[in-house]
Amino acid sequence: MLFAAGILVILAVAVLVLEPIVRGSRASLERTNDEMSEAEATRRVRLLALRDAEYDYQMGKLDEADYRSLRAELAAEALAAMEAVEAEKGGGPNSRVSPAPDALEAEIAAARAGLRDGTTCGACGHGNPAGSRFCASCGQALHLSGSTSA
Ligand SMILES: [Zn+2]
């Protein structure tokens, strides 16, 4: 009887001590994820829109004039989103880190190459390594097109 009561006390103390630690670490994890995802998600959405415009143009759904104006608009938005991501990484709004314009061009080029060889995920826009059969980010099956001998 006394033994059982002792165990209950030990359990109660353990819960009281561990609970704030568990809750605290989870809360800080969630906050970090939220901060990461907002600017990062915006950037990803912009790049996906760029990729879609590229795809529509290649499929002949967009004529070249429409494609160029749409692309310029989306590229400006993607650049702004990238600046937000960089500012976030740099730690605060006071550190103004502007990514070089070629950083965006490199991302577009990578998305374009991924679209061509089928490694860019159709669901989330993640660029996967060549030869990937499934998206490393969301697990979506990748539709590999073109030559399979690469
Ligand atoms: Zn994906």
Coordinates of C-alpha atoms and ligand atoms in Angstrom, one line a residue:
M1 CA 0.0 0.0 0.0
L2 CA 2.7 2.4 1.0
F3 CA 4.8 1.2 -1.9
A4 CA 2.0 1.9 -4.4
A5 CA 1.6 5.4 -2.9
G6 CA 5.3 6.0 -3.3
I7 CA 5.2 5.0 -7.0
L8 CA 2.2 7.4 -7.6
V9 CA 4.1 10.3 -6.0
I10 CA 7.2 9.5 -8.2
L11 CA 5.0 9.4 -11.3
A12 CA 3.3 12.6 -10.4
V13 CA 6.6 14.4 -9.9
A14 CA 7.9 13.0 -13.1
V15 CA 4.9 14.3 -15.0
L16 CA 5.2 17.7 -13.4
V17 CA 8.9 18.0 -14.2
L18 CA 8.8 16.5 -17.7
E19 CA 5.5 18.1 -19.0
P20 CA 6.8 21.7 -19.4
I21 CA 10.0 20.5 -21.0
V22 CA 8.1 18.4 -23.6
R23 CA 5.6 21.1 -24.2
G24 CA 8.2 23.9 -24.3
S25 CA 10.4 22.1 -26.9
R26 CA 7.4 21.2 -29.0
A27 CA 6.2 24.8 -28.9
S28 CA 9.6 26.2 -30.0
L29 CA 9.7 23.6 -32.8
E30 CA 6.3 24.6 -34.1
R31 CA 7.2 28.3 -34.0
T32 CA 10.4 27.6 -36.0
N33 CA 8.5 25.7 -38.6
D34 CA 5.9 28.4 -39.0
E35 CA 8.6 31.1 -39.4
M36 CA 10.3 28.9 -42.0
S37 CA 7.3 27.9 -43.9
E38 CA 5.7 31.3 -44.5
A39 CA 8.3 33.0 -46.7
E40 CA 9.5 29.6 -48.0
A41 CA 5.9 28.6 -49.0
T42 CA 5.4 31.9 -50.7
R43 CA 8.6 31.4 -52.7
R44 CA 7.6 27.9 -53.6
V45 CA 4.2 29.0 -54.8
R46 CA 5.7 31.7 -57.0
L47 CA 8.2 29.2 -58.5
L48 CA 5.4 26.8 -59.1
A49 CA 3.4 29.5 -60.9
L50 CA 6.5 30.2 -63.0
R51 CA 6.8 26.6 -63.8
D52 CA 3.2 26.4 -64.7
A53 CA 3.5 29.4 -67.0
E54 CA 6.5 27.7 -68.6
Y55 CA 4.6 24.5 -69.0
D56 CA 1.6 26.3 -70.6
Y57 CA 3.9 28.1 -73.0
Q58 CA 5.5 24.8 -74.0
M59 CA 2.1 23.2 -74.4
G60 CA 1.1 26.1 -76.7
K61 CA -1.6 27.3 -74.3
L62 CA 0.2 30.7 -73.9
D63 CA 1.4 32.7 -76.8
E64 CA 4.9 34.2 -76.4
A65 CA 3.8 37.7 -75.6
D66 CA 1.5 36.5 -72.8
Y67 CA 4.2 34.2 -71.5
R68 CA 6.8 36.9 -71.4
S69 CA 4.6 39.4 -69.5
L70 CA 3.4 36.7 -67.2
R71 CA 6.9 35.4 -66.6
A72 CA 8.2 39.0 -65.8
E73 CA 5.4 39.5 -63.3
L74 CA 5.9 36.1 -61.6
A75 CA 9.7 36.5 -61.6
A76 CA 9.3 39.8 -59.8
E77 CA 7.1 38.2 -57.2
A78 CA 9.4 35.2 -56.9
L79 CA 12.3 37.6 -56.4
A80 CA 10.4 39.4 -53.6
A81 CA 9.6 36.1 -52.0
M82 CA 13.2 35.0 -52.2
E83 CA 14.2 38.3 -50.5
A84 CA 11.8 37.5 -47.7
V85 CA 13.4 34.1 -47.3
E86 CA 16.9 35.6 -47.4
A87 CA 15.9 38.3 -44.8
E88 CA 14.5 35.5 -42.6
K89 CA 17.8 33.6 -42.8
G90 CA 19.8 36.7 -42.3
G91 CA 17.9 37.3 -39.0
G92 CA 15.4 40.2 -39.0
P93 CA 14.2 42.9 -41.3
N94 CA 17.2 45.1 -40.6
S95 CA 19.6 42.9 -42.4
R96 CA 18.8 43.6 -46.0
V97 CA 20.2 40.8 -48.0
S98 CA 19.3 41.0 -51.7
P99 CA 19.8 37.8 -53.6
A100 CA 21.5 38.2 -56.9
P101 CA 19.1 38.2 -59.9
D102 CA 21.0 35.2 -61.2
A103 CA 20.0 33.2 -58.1
L104 CA 16.4 33.5 -59.4
E105 CA 17.5 32.7 -62.9
A106 CA 19.4 29.6 -61.6
E107 CA 16.2 28.5 -59.8
I108 CA 14.1 29.0 -62.9
A109 CA 16.7 27.1 -65.0
A110 CA 16.7 24.3 -62.5
A111 CA 12.9 24.1 -62.6
R112 CA 13.0 24.2 -66.4
A113 CA 15.5 21.4 -66.5
G114 CA 13.6 19.4 -64.0
L115 CA 10.4 19.9 -66.0
R116 CA 12.2 18.7 -69.1
D117 CA 13.6 15.5 -67.6
G118 CA 10.6 14.9 -65.3
T119 CA 12.4 15.3 -62.0
T120 CA 10.5 18.4 -60.9
C121 CA 7.6 17.2 -58.7
G122 CA 4.2 17.9 -60.3
A123 CA 2.6 18.1 -56.8
C124 CA 4.9 20.3 -54.8
G125 CA 7.4 21.6 -57.3
H126 CA 10.4 20.1 -55.4
G127 CA 13.4 19.6 -57.7
N128 CA 14.6 16.0 -57.4
P129 CA 17.9 14.5 -58.4
A130 CA 18.1 13.0 -61.8
G131 CA 16.8 9.4 -62.0
S132 CA 14.4 9.9 -59.0
R133 CA 11.2 7.9 -59.3
F134 CA 9.5 9.5 -56.4
C135 CA 9.5 13.0 -55.0
A136 CA 12.0 13.3 -52.1
S137 CA 9.8 16.0 -50.6
C138 CA 6.2 14.7 -50.7
G139 CA 6.6 11.1 -52.1
Q140 CA 4.6 11.8 -55.3
A141 CA 5.5 9.4 -58.2
L142 CA 7.5 11.3 -60.8
H143 CA 6.5 11.0 -64.4
L144 CA 9.7 10.5 -66.1
S145 CA 9.5 11.6 -69.7
G146 CA 12.0 11.6 -72.6
S147 CA 15.1 9.5 -72.7
T148 CA 15.3 6.9 -69.9
S149 CA 18.9 6.1 -70.7
A150 CA 20.3 9.1 -68.9
Ligands
ZN1 ZN 6.6 16.6 -54.3

